[in-house]
């Protein structure tokens, strides 16, 4: 850890006043919800590396009536950042995932965790509203119509401010702060106003839309300015970075040159850093005898079909699940696929209180019911549909059990399921049908690429993938495995942080 932190409290107060003027809402006191008022101040020292993400990398587990425990949730981001966090003395700021006051900061698996509390109204207006009913559909090509509600925006400002404030409190002098994703786009700007000694990076995990779509957002300029508080902006694909650069020119009227935005006294770089997985760790799980045995058991439970098609998604309208089911249903109806080819469709529950997600669930389940009703035999449904989430080992077994992986989003920042499937196929068998509208399509050259809107084209691709010769399948899989193992999550995190480190030292006062 570094020594005493730089900004004196009057500097913080000054920044607070200027933020209040800019954003209209500011919460300096009352950072906790549900009645606990605290007047937090910067601590005397802090952490050299601070991750700010909408969620904490743990799940709350209720042990007993009066005791709350936390279970490590090994998501991609925490896997990537864990080693760095330990080495650099890191803290992670995030929301525990339910309404209520923030838990006291705590240590879990060697990481210092700082919870941000959200009230029930903020969960509704910030998380379900602005994040998942405005920004999510807007940033995914308006597949569902985004709703623009001013109280949701106000909640977004308030909650982003709370995250920024917590980051300002936790970061040591000159620390690196890495902010993540669309839920927290105002944090870089707010944080810079609180602490101009920090190096700030931001990574957007989802697509950044073309300007014609982004321009619909009533608060487009505020979002662009918020993001430009960072020194480095990371996007999944070059196309996303290019879209952002255009937004900086059009929405904020700022000049750009190459990948750099000239934002007053500061230059901000926008570039692509495609996110990845811990391929070696997953491959290791898939090599385990118990996992392979479970994969054999899964196929047995399905009645030993000749071929297993597999879809694994969060139940989200961006994932193209309905299009995929339509293609599979038509292939069965036309007799191009018969009972020897079954489909496993895992659709894990997500954002269940948001209306579009409730509607989607109904639609998907009606389609599954129709196909199963039409083509099923007793004890042998064509689609094994699971509206559940599974632990990692079971996922690996499913990946091993699937001959053809169907990843058909209408839009997806990256899609890590595609990479996970490839990582698990240690024997180089299997085939991947992949939507060209995913970030993964830029990298996985051995996939059978599809436009999911073109149902006939998708049907042909499924047949080609299902009937590909073992030799050709191996050739394709080898190409994809090389990519997934060479460009793994450690490479992703290191290349982002190395690029961030190249940014000249912050000069306090030059905001
Ligand atoms: O980047 C998209 C993302 O926020 C992921 O980080 C996350 O796994 C997924 O969407 C679901 O997010 P949540 O459950 O927080 O809405």
Short mmCIF file of C-alpha atoms and ligand atoms in Angstrom, two decimals:
data_model
loop_
_atom_site.label_atom_id
_atom_site.label_comp_id
_atom_site.label_asym_id
_atom_site.label_seq_id
_atom_site.Cartn_x
_atom_site.Cartn_y
_atom_site.Cartn_z
CA UNK A 1 0.00 0.00 0.00
CA UNK A 2 0.99 3.57 -0.54
CA UNK A 3 1.26 6.07 2.26
CA UNK A 4 -1.28 8.73 3.14
CA UNK A 5 -3.75 9.53 0.45
CA UNK A 6 -3.51 12.83 -1.39
CA UNK A 7 -6.74 14.74 -1.56
CA UNK A 8 -7.45 16.65 1.60
CA UNK A 9 -11.09 16.74 2.58
CA UNK A 10 -11.51 20.31 1.31
CA UNK A 11 -10.45 19.12 -2.14
CA UNK A 12 -13.11 16.46 -1.86
CA UNK A 13 -15.66 19.00 -0.78
CA UNK A 14 -14.78 21.23 -3.73
CA UNK A 15 -15.16 18.33 -6.11
CA UNK A 16 -18.43 17.41 -4.46
CA UNK A 17 -19.83 20.90 -5.02
CA UNK A 18 -18.78 20.93 -8.65
CA UNK A 19 -20.34 17.50 -9.23
CA UNK A 20 -23.55 18.66 -7.61
CA UNK A 21 -23.61 21.58 -10.01
CA UNK A 22 -22.98 19.33 -13.00
CA UNK A 23 -25.26 16.39 -12.22
CA UNK A 24 -27.91 18.03 -10.13
CA UNK A 25 -27.94 15.18 -7.61
CA UNK A 26 -25.22 14.33 -5.21
CA UNK A 27 -25.00 12.01 -2.30
CA UNK A 28 -22.05 12.60 -0.06
CA UNK A 29 -23.69 11.70 3.17
CA UNK A 30 -26.19 8.92 3.37
CA UNK A 31 -24.17 6.53 1.20
CA UNK A 32 -25.80 3.58 2.85
CA UNK A 33 -29.46 2.96 2.23
CA UNK A 34 -32.23 1.94 4.56
CA UNK A 35 -31.70 4.59 7.12
CA UNK A 36 -28.02 4.34 8.03
CA UNK A 37 -26.45 7.73 7.54
CA UNK A 38 -22.72 7.83 7.38
CA UNK A 39 -20.49 10.69 6.50
CA UNK A 40 -17.61 8.84 4.97
CA UNK A 41 -14.27 10.47 4.47
CA UNK A 42 -11.23 9.36 2.60
CA UNK A 43 -9.24 6.87 4.59
CA UNK A 44 -5.63 7.60 5.44
CA UNK A 45 -4.34 5.07 2.96
CA UNK A 46 -5.93 2.92 0.35
CA UNK A 47 -5.58 0.28 -2.31
CA UNK A 48 -3.25 0.43 -5.29
CA UNK A 49 -5.69 -1.32 -7.59
CA UNK A 50 -9.43 -0.85 -7.37
CA UNK A 51 -12.00 -2.66 -9.50
CA UNK A 52 -15.39 -1.01 -9.74
CA UNK A 53 -18.03 -3.32 -11.20
CA UNK A 54 -21.79 -3.40 -10.83
CA UNK A 55 -21.60 -6.69 -8.94
CA UNK A 56 -19.39 -8.06 -6.20
CA UNK A 57 -17.68 -11.34 -7.13
CA UNK A 58 -19.58 -13.14 -4.35
CA UNK A 59 -23.13 -14.32 -3.73
CA UNK A 60 -24.90 -13.79 -0.46
CA UNK A 61 -25.80 -17.04 1.28
CA UNK A 62 -28.05 -17.01 4.29
CA UNK A 63 -26.34 -19.33 6.77
CA UNK A 64 -28.57 -18.92 9.77
CA UNK A 65 -31.30 -16.51 10.76
CA UNK A 66 -28.88 -13.87 11.96
CA UNK A 67 -25.74 -14.61 10.00
CA UNK A 68 -24.99 -13.79 6.40
CA UNK A 69 -22.23 -15.63 4.59
CA UNK A 70 -20.67 -15.01 1.21
CA UNK A 71 -19.82 -17.56 -1.43
CA UNK A 72 -17.16 -16.83 -3.99
CA UNK A 73 -18.78 -16.68 -7.44
CA UNK A 74 -16.08 -17.55 -9.92
CA UNK A 75 -17.17 -15.36 -12.86
CA UNK A 76 -14.85 -14.55 -15.74
CA UNK A 77 -13.95 -11.11 -14.48
CA UNK A 78 -12.88 -12.20 -11.02
CA UNK A 79 -10.87 -15.11 -12.44
CA UNK A 80 -9.04 -12.64 -14.65
CA UNK A 81 -8.40 -10.10 -11.99
CA UNK A 82 -7.83 -12.22 -8.91
CA UNK A 83 -4.08 -12.76 -9.39
CA UNK A 84 -3.58 -9.09 -10.19
CA UNK A 85 -5.67 -8.05 -7.21
CA UNK A 86 -3.58 -10.15 -4.87
CA UNK A 87 -0.29 -8.93 -6.35
CA UNK A 88 -1.29 -5.28 -6.42
CA UNK A 89 -3.21 -5.13 -3.15
CA UNK A 90 -6.62 -4.74 -4.66
CA UNK A 91 -10.11 -3.81 -3.60
CA UNK A 92 -13.35 -4.64 -5.43
CA UNK A 93 -16.33 -2.35 -5.23
CA UNK A 94 -19.73 -3.72 -6.27
CA UNK A 95 -23.37 -4.33 -5.46
CA UNK A 96 -24.17 -7.58 -3.62
CA UNK A 97 -27.19 -8.16 -5.88
CA UNK A 98 -30.17 -7.52 -3.62
CA UNK A 99 -31.95 -4.53 -2.13
CA UNK A 100 -30.76 -3.35 1.24
CA UNK A 101 -27.99 -1.56 3.05
CA UNK A 102 -24.38 -2.11 2.10
CA UNK A 103 -22.61 -4.80 4.10
CA UNK A 104 -19.51 -3.69 5.99
CA UNK A 105 -16.36 -4.12 3.84
CA UNK A 106 -15.00 -7.65 4.18
CA UNK A 107 -12.29 -9.98 2.89
CA UNK A 108 -13.14 -12.98 0.74
CA UNK A 109 -10.54 -15.24 -0.86
CA UNK A 110 -7.89 -12.62 -0.21
CA UNK A 111 -9.74 -9.75 -1.89
CA UNK A 112 -11.01 -6.69 -0.06
CA UNK A 113 -14.68 -6.31 -0.96
CA UNK A 114 -16.63 -3.10 -0.59
CA UNK A 115 -20.37 -3.49 -1.00
CA UNK A 116 -22.57 -0.74 -2.40
CA UNK A 117 -26.12 -0.74 -1.06
CA UNK A 118 -29.12 -0.10 -3.31
CA UNK A 119 -32.59 0.58 -1.99
CA UNK A 120 -35.56 -1.30 -3.46
CA UNK A 121 -36.44 1.84 -5.48
CA UNK A 122 -32.91 2.04 -6.81
CA UNK A 123 -32.96 -1.61 -7.82
CA UNK A 124 -36.14 -0.82 -9.74
CA UNK A 125 -35.05 2.50 -11.29
CA UNK A 126 -31.28 2.03 -11.67
CA UNK A 127 -30.82 -1.73 -12.27
CA UNK A 128 -34.09 -2.87 -13.79
CA UNK A 129 -34.91 0.49 -15.36
CA UNK A 130 -31.99 2.54 -16.66
CA UNK A 131 -29.51 -0.36 -16.95
CA UNK A 132 -31.69 -3.15 -18.24
CA UNK A 133 -34.69 -1.48 -19.87
CA UNK A 134 -32.88 1.55 -21.37
CA UNK A 135 -29.16 1.00 -21.92
CA UNK A 136 -29.18 -2.77 -22.48
CA UNK A 137 -31.68 -2.75 -25.38
CA UNK A 138 -30.26 0.51 -26.78
CA UNK A 139 -26.72 -0.86 -26.85
CA UNK A 140 -27.92 -4.14 -28.40
CA UNK A 141 -29.25 -2.66 -31.63
CA UNK A 142 -32.69 -1.86 -30.12
CA UNK A 143 -33.72 -5.53 -30.47
CA UNK A 144 -36.27 -4.61 -27.81
CA UNK A 145 -37.52 -1.01 -27.63
CA UNK A 146 -35.59 0.98 -25.00
CA UNK A 147 -37.63 3.06 -22.56
CA UNK A 148 -36.38 6.52 -21.65
CA UNK A 149 -37.59 7.59 -18.19
CA UNK A 150 -36.23 10.61 -16.36
CA UNK A 151 -36.54 9.14 -12.83
CA UNK A 152 -34.47 6.17 -14.03
CA UNK A 153 -31.76 8.55 -15.23
CA UNK A 154 -31.80 10.34 -11.88
CA UNK A 155 -31.29 7.01 -10.12
CA UNK A 156 -28.45 6.17 -12.53
CA UNK A 157 -26.69 9.43 -11.63
CA UNK A 158 -27.19 8.86 -7.90
CA UNK A 159 -25.97 5.27 -7.95
CA UNK A 160 -22.99 6.04 -10.19
CA UNK A 161 -22.09 8.80 -7.76
CA UNK A 162 -22.18 6.33 -4.90
CA UNK A 163 -19.80 4.00 -6.71
CA UNK A 164 -17.47 6.89 -7.61
CA UNK A 165 -17.42 8.08 -4.03
CA UNK A 166 -16.58 4.60 -2.74
CA UNK A 167 -13.77 4.30 -5.31
CA UNK A 168 -12.40 7.69 -4.26
CA UNK A 169 -12.34 6.47 -0.66
CA UNK A 170 -10.67 3.15 -1.38
CA UNK A 171 -7.96 4.18 -3.86
CA UNK A 172 -4.46 4.96 -2.65
CA UNK A 173 -2.58 7.93 -4.04
CA UNK A 174 -1.82 7.39 -7.73
CA UNK A 175 -3.77 4.10 -7.74
CA UNK A 176 -5.16 2.41 -10.81
CA UNK A 177 -8.95 2.18 -10.87
CA UNK A 178 -10.63 -0.08 -13.40
CA UNK A 179 -14.33 0.62 -13.91
CA UNK A 180 -16.51 -1.94 -15.69
CA UNK A 181 -19.49 -1.86 -17.96
CA UNK A 182 -22.57 0.02 -19.03
CA UNK A 183 -24.05 0.27 -15.54
CA UNK A 184 -21.25 2.63 -14.46
CA UNK A 185 -20.51 4.90 -17.41
CA UNK A 186 -20.59 8.08 -15.34
CA UNK A 187 -18.14 6.78 -12.76
CA UNK A 188 -14.91 7.69 -14.63
CA UNK A 189 -15.91 11.37 -14.92
CA UNK A 190 -17.24 11.59 -11.36
CA UNK A 191 -14.19 9.87 -9.98
CA UNK A 192 -11.80 12.13 -11.82
CA UNK A 193 -13.47 15.14 -10.26
CA UNK A 194 -13.02 13.61 -6.82
CA UNK A 195 -9.48 12.34 -7.36
CA UNK A 196 -7.34 13.76 -10.16
CA UNK A 197 -4.31 11.72 -9.06
CA UNK A 198 -5.75 8.40 -10.26
CA UNK A 199 -5.19 6.41 -13.39
CA UNK A 200 -8.65 5.40 -14.56
CA UNK A 201 -9.54 2.69 -17.05
CA UNK A 202 -13.00 1.69 -18.25
CA UNK A 203 -14.03 -1.47 -20.06
CA UNK A 204 -17.39 -1.86 -21.77
CA UNK A 205 -18.44 -5.53 -21.77
CA UNK A 206 -21.36 -5.04 -24.14
CA UNK A 207 -21.46 -3.50 -27.63
CA UNK A 208 -21.25 0.25 -28.08
CA UNK A 209 -23.97 1.13 -30.62
CA UNK A 210 -23.69 3.04 -33.87
CA UNK A 211 -24.32 6.76 -33.49
CA UNK A 212 -27.75 6.70 -35.18
CA UNK A 213 -28.93 4.45 -32.34
CA UNK A 214 -26.91 6.01 -29.52
CA UNK A 215 -28.25 9.43 -30.53
CA UNK A 216 -31.72 8.39 -29.28
CA UNK A 217 -30.48 8.55 -25.70
CA UNK A 218 -31.62 11.84 -24.14
CA UNK A 219 -28.50 11.83 -21.93
CA UNK A 220 -26.02 10.90 -24.66
CA UNK A 221 -23.69 13.80 -24.03
CA UNK A 222 -23.55 13.11 -20.28
CA UNK A 223 -22.68 9.48 -20.94
CA UNK A 224 -19.89 10.39 -23.36
CA UNK A 225 -18.50 12.95 -20.92
CA UNK A 226 -18.74 10.47 -18.07
CA UNK A 227 -16.75 7.90 -20.02
CA UNK A 228 -14.15 10.48 -21.01
CA UNK A 229 -13.14 10.79 -17.37
CA UNK A 230 -11.11 7.63 -18.03
CA UNK A 231 -7.59 7.60 -19.47
CA UNK A 232 -8.27 4.48 -21.47
CA UNK A 233 -11.59 3.14 -22.76
CA UNK A 234 -11.66 -0.53 -23.69
CA UNK A 235 -14.24 -2.09 -25.99
CA UNK A 236 -14.80 -5.64 -27.20
CA UNK A 237 -14.37 -4.97 -30.91
CA UNK A 238 -12.74 -2.28 -32.99
CA UNK A 239 -16.22 -1.47 -34.36
CA UNK A 240 -17.38 -0.59 -30.82
CA UNK A 241 -14.38 1.70 -30.27
CA UNK A 242 -15.05 3.36 -33.62
CA UNK A 243 -18.70 3.89 -32.67
CA UNK A 244 -17.62 5.53 -29.43
CA UNK A 245 -15.13 7.83 -31.21
CA UNK A 246 -17.95 8.96 -33.48
CA UNK A 247 -20.20 9.56 -30.47
CA UNK A 248 -17.47 11.71 -28.89
CA UNK A 249 -17.35 13.84 -32.04
CA UNK A 250 -21.10 14.05 -32.59
CA UNK A 251 -22.56 14.09 -29.08
CA UNK A 252 -19.81 15.99 -27.27
CA UNK A 253 -18.35 17.95 -30.21
CA UNK A 254 -14.80 16.82 -29.40
CA UNK A 255 -12.04 16.31 -31.95
CA UNK A 256 -10.57 12.84 -32.42
CA UNK A 257 -7.42 11.64 -34.11
CA UNK A 258 -7.02 7.92 -34.76
CA UNK A 259 -8.02 6.21 -31.54
CA UNK A 260 -7.62 9.33 -29.39
CA UNK A 261 -10.25 11.84 -28.22
CA UNK A 262 -8.88 15.28 -27.38
CA UNK A 263 -10.97 16.05 -24.32
CA UNK A 264 -9.76 19.50 -23.26
CA UNK A 265 -6.41 19.19 -21.52
CA UNK A 266 -6.55 15.40 -21.63
CA UNK A 267 -6.25 12.82 -24.36
CA UNK A 268 -8.37 9.70 -23.95
CA UNK A 269 -7.69 6.55 -25.93
CA UNK A 270 -10.48 4.21 -27.12
CA UNK A 271 -9.35 0.79 -28.32
CA UNK A 272 -10.46 -2.83 -28.51
CA UNK A 273 -9.48 -5.46 -25.95
CA UNK A 274 -11.60 -8.56 -26.66
CA UNK A 275 -12.42 -10.24 -23.39
CA UNK A 276 -11.43 -13.87 -22.93
CA UNK A 277 -11.67 -16.85 -20.56
CA UNK A 278 -9.35 -18.87 -18.35
CA UNK A 279 -9.07 -21.53 -21.04
CA UNK A 280 -6.46 -23.69 -19.30
CA UNK A 281 -8.52 -23.94 -16.09
CA UNK A 282 -11.65 -24.91 -17.98
CA UNK A 283 -9.80 -27.44 -20.13
CA UNK A 284 -8.49 -28.96 -16.92
CA UNK A 285 -12.02 -29.39 -15.57
CA UNK A 286 -13.09 -30.97 -18.86
CA UNK A 287 -10.17 -33.42 -18.60
CA UNK A 288 -11.36 -34.77 -15.24
CA UNK A 289 -12.67 -38.33 -15.29
CA UNK A 290 -15.78 -37.48 -13.24
CA UNK A 291 -16.70 -34.70 -15.67
CA UNK A 292 -16.23 -36.97 -18.69
CA UNK A 293 -18.30 -39.63 -16.98
CA UNK A 294 -21.05 -37.07 -16.35
CA UNK A 295 -20.98 -36.14 -20.06
CA UNK A 296 -21.49 -39.82 -20.97
CA UNK A 297 -24.31 -40.01 -18.45
CA UNK A 298 -26.00 -36.95 -19.98
CA UNK A 299 -26.02 -38.61 -23.39
CA UNK A 300 -27.38 -41.77 -21.83
CA UNK A 301 -30.17 -39.83 -20.17
CA UNK A 302 -31.06 -38.43 -23.59
CA UNK A 303 -31.41 -41.99 -24.94
CA UNK A 304 -27.98 -42.18 -26.63
CA UNK A 305 -28.87 -39.98 -29.60
CA UNK A 306 -26.56 -39.94 -32.58
CA UNK A 307 -26.07 -36.22 -32.24
CA UNK A 308 -26.54 -33.60 -29.54
CA UNK A 309 -27.06 -29.94 -30.40
CA UNK A 310 -26.44 -27.61 -27.47
CA UNK A 311 -27.53 -24.09 -26.59
CA UNK A 312 -26.46 -22.44 -23.32
CA UNK A 313 -27.54 -18.86 -22.72
CA UNK A 314 -28.82 -16.42 -20.19
CA UNK A 315 -32.52 -16.12 -21.00
CA UNK A 316 -32.10 -12.82 -22.82
CA UNK A 317 -33.70 -11.51 -26.01
CA UNK A 318 -30.27 -10.66 -27.40
CA UNK A 319 -29.27 -14.33 -27.51
CA UNK A 320 -31.40 -15.35 -30.49
CA UNK A 321 -32.93 -18.33 -28.69
CA UNK A 322 -36.26 -18.02 -30.51
CA UNK A 323 -34.55 -17.87 -33.92
CA UNK A 324 -32.51 -20.95 -33.06
CA UNK A 325 -35.57 -22.88 -31.91
CA UNK A 326 -37.40 -21.90 -35.07
CA UNK A 327 -34.54 -23.21 -37.21
CA UNK A 328 -34.41 -26.48 -35.27
CA UNK A 329 -38.23 -26.91 -35.44
CA UNK A 330 -38.22 -26.38 -39.21
CA UNK A 331 -35.36 -28.83 -39.69
CA UNK A 332 -37.40 -31.44 -37.81
CA UNK A 333 -40.58 -30.62 -39.72
CA UNK A 334 -38.77 -30.90 -43.05
CA UNK A 335 -37.17 -34.19 -41.99
CA UNK A 336 -33.65 -32.80 -42.49
CA UNK A 337 -33.08 -33.68 -38.86
CA UNK A 338 -34.79 -36.64 -37.22
CA UNK A 339 -35.14 -38.06 -33.71
CA UNK A 340 -31.46 -39.04 -33.77
CA UNK A 341 -30.59 -35.35 -33.24
CA UNK A 342 -31.72 -33.84 -29.95
CA UNK A 343 -31.30 -30.32 -28.66
CA UNK A 344 -30.36 -29.37 -25.12
CA UNK A 345 -31.32 -25.77 -24.44
CA UNK A 346 -30.18 -24.29 -21.15
CA UNK A 347 -31.72 -20.86 -20.56
CA UNK A 348 -30.54 -19.58 -17.21
CA UNK A 349 -32.90 -17.22 -15.36
CA UNK A 350 -32.00 -13.56 -15.70
CA UNK A 351 -33.51 -10.15 -14.84
CA UNK A 352 -36.82 -11.81 -14.17
CA UNK A 353 -38.60 -8.68 -13.00
CA UNK A 354 -37.99 -6.80 -16.24
CA UNK A 355 -41.05 -7.09 -18.49
CA UNK A 356 -39.21 -7.93 -21.73
CA UNK A 357 -37.56 -10.88 -19.99
CA UNK A 358 -40.87 -12.19 -18.67
CA UNK A 359 -42.38 -11.96 -22.16
CA UNK A 360 -39.39 -13.73 -23.66
CA UNK A 361 -39.66 -16.60 -21.21
CA UNK A 362 -43.29 -17.13 -22.18
CA UNK A 363 -42.45 -17.04 -25.88
CA UNK A 364 -39.53 -19.45 -25.61
CA UNK A 365 -41.51 -21.89 -23.50
CA UNK A 366 -44.44 -21.84 -25.93
CA UNK A 367 -42.10 -22.63 -28.84
CA UNK A 368 -40.35 -25.42 -26.93
CA UNK A 369 -43.73 -26.88 -25.93
CA UNK A 370 -44.96 -26.81 -29.54
CA UNK A 371 -41.88 -28.52 -30.95
CA UNK A 372 -41.85 -31.13 -28.20
CA UNK A 373 -45.58 -31.68 -28.62
CA UNK A 374 -45.27 -32.09 -32.35
CA UNK A 375 -42.14 -34.23 -32.65
CA UNK A 376 -41.67 -35.85 -29.25
CA UNK A 377 -42.11 -39.47 -28.35
CA UNK A 378 -42.87 -40.75 -24.88
CA UNK A 379 -39.76 -40.26 -22.77
CA UNK A 380 -37.92 -38.72 -25.70
CA UNK A 381 -38.53 -35.00 -26.26
CA UNK A 382 -36.63 -33.39 -29.16
CA UNK A 383 -35.72 -30.42 -26.94
CA UNK A 384 -34.48 -30.83 -23.38
CA UNK A 385 -35.17 -27.37 -22.02
CA UNK A 386 -33.71 -26.29 -18.67
CA UNK A 387 -34.59 -22.94 -17.14
CA UNK A 388 -31.82 -23.24 -14.58
CA UNK A 389 -28.24 -22.22 -13.85
CA UNK A 390 -25.55 -24.82 -13.41
CA UNK A 391 -22.22 -24.94 -11.62
CA UNK A 392 -19.02 -24.95 -13.62
CA UNK A 393 -18.40 -28.72 -13.58
CA UNK A 394 -21.87 -29.46 -14.95
CA UNK A 395 -21.38 -26.82 -17.64
CA UNK A 396 -18.13 -28.50 -18.67
CA UNK A 397 -19.93 -31.87 -18.84
CA UNK A 398 -22.63 -30.30 -21.03
CA UNK A 399 -19.99 -28.83 -23.33
CA UNK A 400 -18.47 -32.30 -23.65
CA UNK A 401 -21.85 -33.86 -24.34
CA UNK A 402 -22.69 -31.43 -27.17
CA UNK A 403 -21.57 -32.33 -30.70
CA UNK A 404 -22.68 -29.00 -32.13
CA UNK A 405 -22.76 -25.81 -30.06
CA UNK A 406 -25.34 -23.26 -31.21
CA UNK A 407 -24.45 -19.66 -30.34
CA UNK A 408 -26.83 -17.47 -32.32
CA UNK A 409 -27.22 -14.02 -30.67
CA UNK A 410 -28.78 -11.15 -32.57
CA UNK A 411 -26.13 -8.99 -30.90
CA UNK A 412 -23.54 -9.85 -28.26
CA UNK A 413 -20.50 -7.92 -27.03
CA UNK A 414 -18.37 -11.08 -26.99
CA UNK A 415 -20.13 -14.34 -25.96
CA UNK A 416 -17.92 -16.34 -23.66
CA UNK A 417 -20.03 -19.51 -24.02
CA UNK A 418 -18.56 -19.93 -27.51
CA UNK A 419 -15.03 -19.69 -26.11
CA UNK A 420 -15.85 -22.02 -23.19
CA UNK A 421 -17.12 -24.71 -25.55
CA UNK A 422 -13.90 -24.53 -27.56
CA UNK A 423 -11.75 -24.67 -24.41
CA UNK A 424 -13.51 -27.83 -23.21
CA UNK A 425 -13.05 -29.78 -26.47
CA UNK A 426 -9.66 -31.24 -25.57
CA UNK A 427 -9.96 -33.98 -28.19
CA UNK A 428 -10.55 -31.35 -30.90
CA UNK A 429 -13.95 -32.78 -31.82
CA UNK A 430 -17.18 -30.77 -31.98
CA UNK A 431 -18.44 -27.89 -34.10
CA UNK A 432 -19.49 -24.34 -33.35
CA UNK A 433 -22.31 -22.53 -35.13
CA UNK A 434 -21.73 -18.86 -34.34
CA UNK A 435 -23.61 -15.66 -35.05
CA UNK A 436 -21.66 -13.08 -36.98
CA UNK A 437 -23.14 -10.46 -34.63
CA UNK A 438 -21.02 -11.57 -31.67
CA UNK A 439 -17.61 -10.23 -30.74
CA UNK A 440 -16.42 -13.85 -30.73
CA UNK A 441 -17.04 -14.06 -34.49
CA UNK A 442 -14.08 -11.68 -35.03
CA UNK A 443 -11.81 -14.23 -33.37
CA UNK A 444 -13.13 -17.76 -33.85
CA UNK A 445 -12.29 -18.41 -37.47
CA UNK A 446 -13.11 -22.11 -37.36
CA UNK A 447 -16.80 -21.52 -36.57
CA UNK A 448 -19.72 -21.95 -38.96
CA UNK A 449 -20.83 -18.32 -39.12
CA UNK A 450 -24.50 -17.46 -39.43
CA UNK A 451 -26.80 -14.50 -39.68
CA UNK A 452 -29.48 -15.53 -37.14
CA UNK A 453 -32.13 -13.45 -38.92
CA UNK A 454 -31.65 -15.64 -41.98
CA UNK A 455 -33.42 -18.77 -40.75
CA UNK A 456 -32.75 -20.73 -43.97
CA UNK A 457 -29.07 -19.82 -43.84
CA UNK A 458 -28.93 -20.85 -40.19
CA UNK A 459 -30.61 -24.17 -40.96
CA UNK A 460 -28.03 -24.90 -43.68
CA UNK A 461 -25.19 -24.01 -41.31
CA UNK A 462 -26.59 -26.32 -38.60
CA UNK A 463 -26.74 -29.18 -41.12
CA UNK A 464 -23.20 -28.46 -42.32
CA UNK A 465 -21.91 -28.39 -38.75
CA UNK A 466 -23.83 -31.55 -37.84
CA UNK A 467 -22.48 -33.47 -40.82
CA UNK A 468 -18.95 -32.07 -41.04
CA UNK A 469 -16.26 -34.75 -41.47
CA UNK A 470 -14.25 -35.49 -38.31
CA UNK A 471 -11.11 -34.33 -40.13
CA UNK A 472 -12.57 -30.96 -41.10
CA UNK A 473 -14.10 -30.57 -37.62
CA UNK A 474 -10.69 -31.13 -36.07
CA UNK A 475 -9.04 -28.63 -38.39
CA UNK A 476 -11.60 -25.97 -37.47
CA UNK A 477 -11.48 -26.73 -33.76
CA UNK A 478 -7.68 -26.60 -33.71
CA UNK A 479 -7.70 -23.07 -35.16
CA UNK A 480 -10.22 -21.92 -32.56
CA UNK A 481 -8.42 -23.58 -29.66
CA UNK A 482 -5.18 -21.89 -30.58
CA UNK A 483 -6.90 -18.53 -30.41
CA UNK A 484 -8.73 -19.22 -27.14
CA UNK A 485 -5.60 -20.52 -25.37
CA UNK A 486 -3.17 -17.89 -26.75
CA UNK A 487 -5.47 -14.99 -25.99
CA UNK A 488 -6.78 -15.96 -22.60
CA UNK A 489 -8.18 -13.85 -19.82
CA UNK A 490 -4.78 -13.15 -18.28
CA UNK A 491 -3.64 -11.78 -21.64
CA UNK A 492 -6.78 -9.64 -21.81
CA UNK A 493 -6.32 -8.10 -18.36
CA UNK A 494 -2.59 -7.61 -18.77
CA UNK A 495 -2.85 -5.97 -22.17
CA UNK A 496 -5.51 -3.55 -20.91
CA UNK A 497 -3.58 -2.65 -17.78
CA UNK A 498 -0.26 -2.37 -19.62
CA UNK A 499 -1.84 0.04 -22.09
CA UNK A 500 -3.35 2.00 -19.22
CA UNK A 501 0.06 2.18 -17.59
CA UNK A 502 1.50 3.76 -20.76
CA UNK A 503 -0.74 6.78 -20.22
CA UNK A 504 1.46 9.61 -18.89
CA UNK A 505 1.29 10.07 -15.09
CA UNK A 506 -1.78 12.08 -14.11
CA UNK A 507 -0.95 15.72 -13.44
CA UNK A 508 -3.15 16.76 -10.51
CA UNK A 509 -5.24 19.77 -11.39
CA UNK A 510 -5.33 18.99 -15.13
CA UNK A 511 -8.80 17.48 -15.25
O1 LIG B 1 -21.83 -7.48 -19.44
C1 LIG B 1 -23.08 -8.01 -19.38
C2 LIG B 1 -23.45 -8.44 -17.97
O2 LIG B 1 -23.55 -7.34 -17.11
C3 LIG B 1 -22.51 -9.48 -17.40
O3 LIG B 1 -21.46 -8.93 -16.68
C4 LIG B 1 -23.42 -10.31 -16.55
O4 LIG B 1 -22.98 -11.62 -16.43
C5 LIG B 1 -24.72 -10.26 -17.31
O5 LIG B 1 -24.71 -9.06 -18.04
C6 LIG B 1 -25.93 -10.35 -16.41
O6 LIG B 1 -25.88 -9.25 -15.57
P1 LIG B 1 -26.87 -8.95 -14.36
O7 LIG B 1 -27.33 -10.28 -13.83
O8 LIG B 1 -26.04 -8.18 -13.41
O9 LIG B 1 -28.00 -8.16 -14.92
#
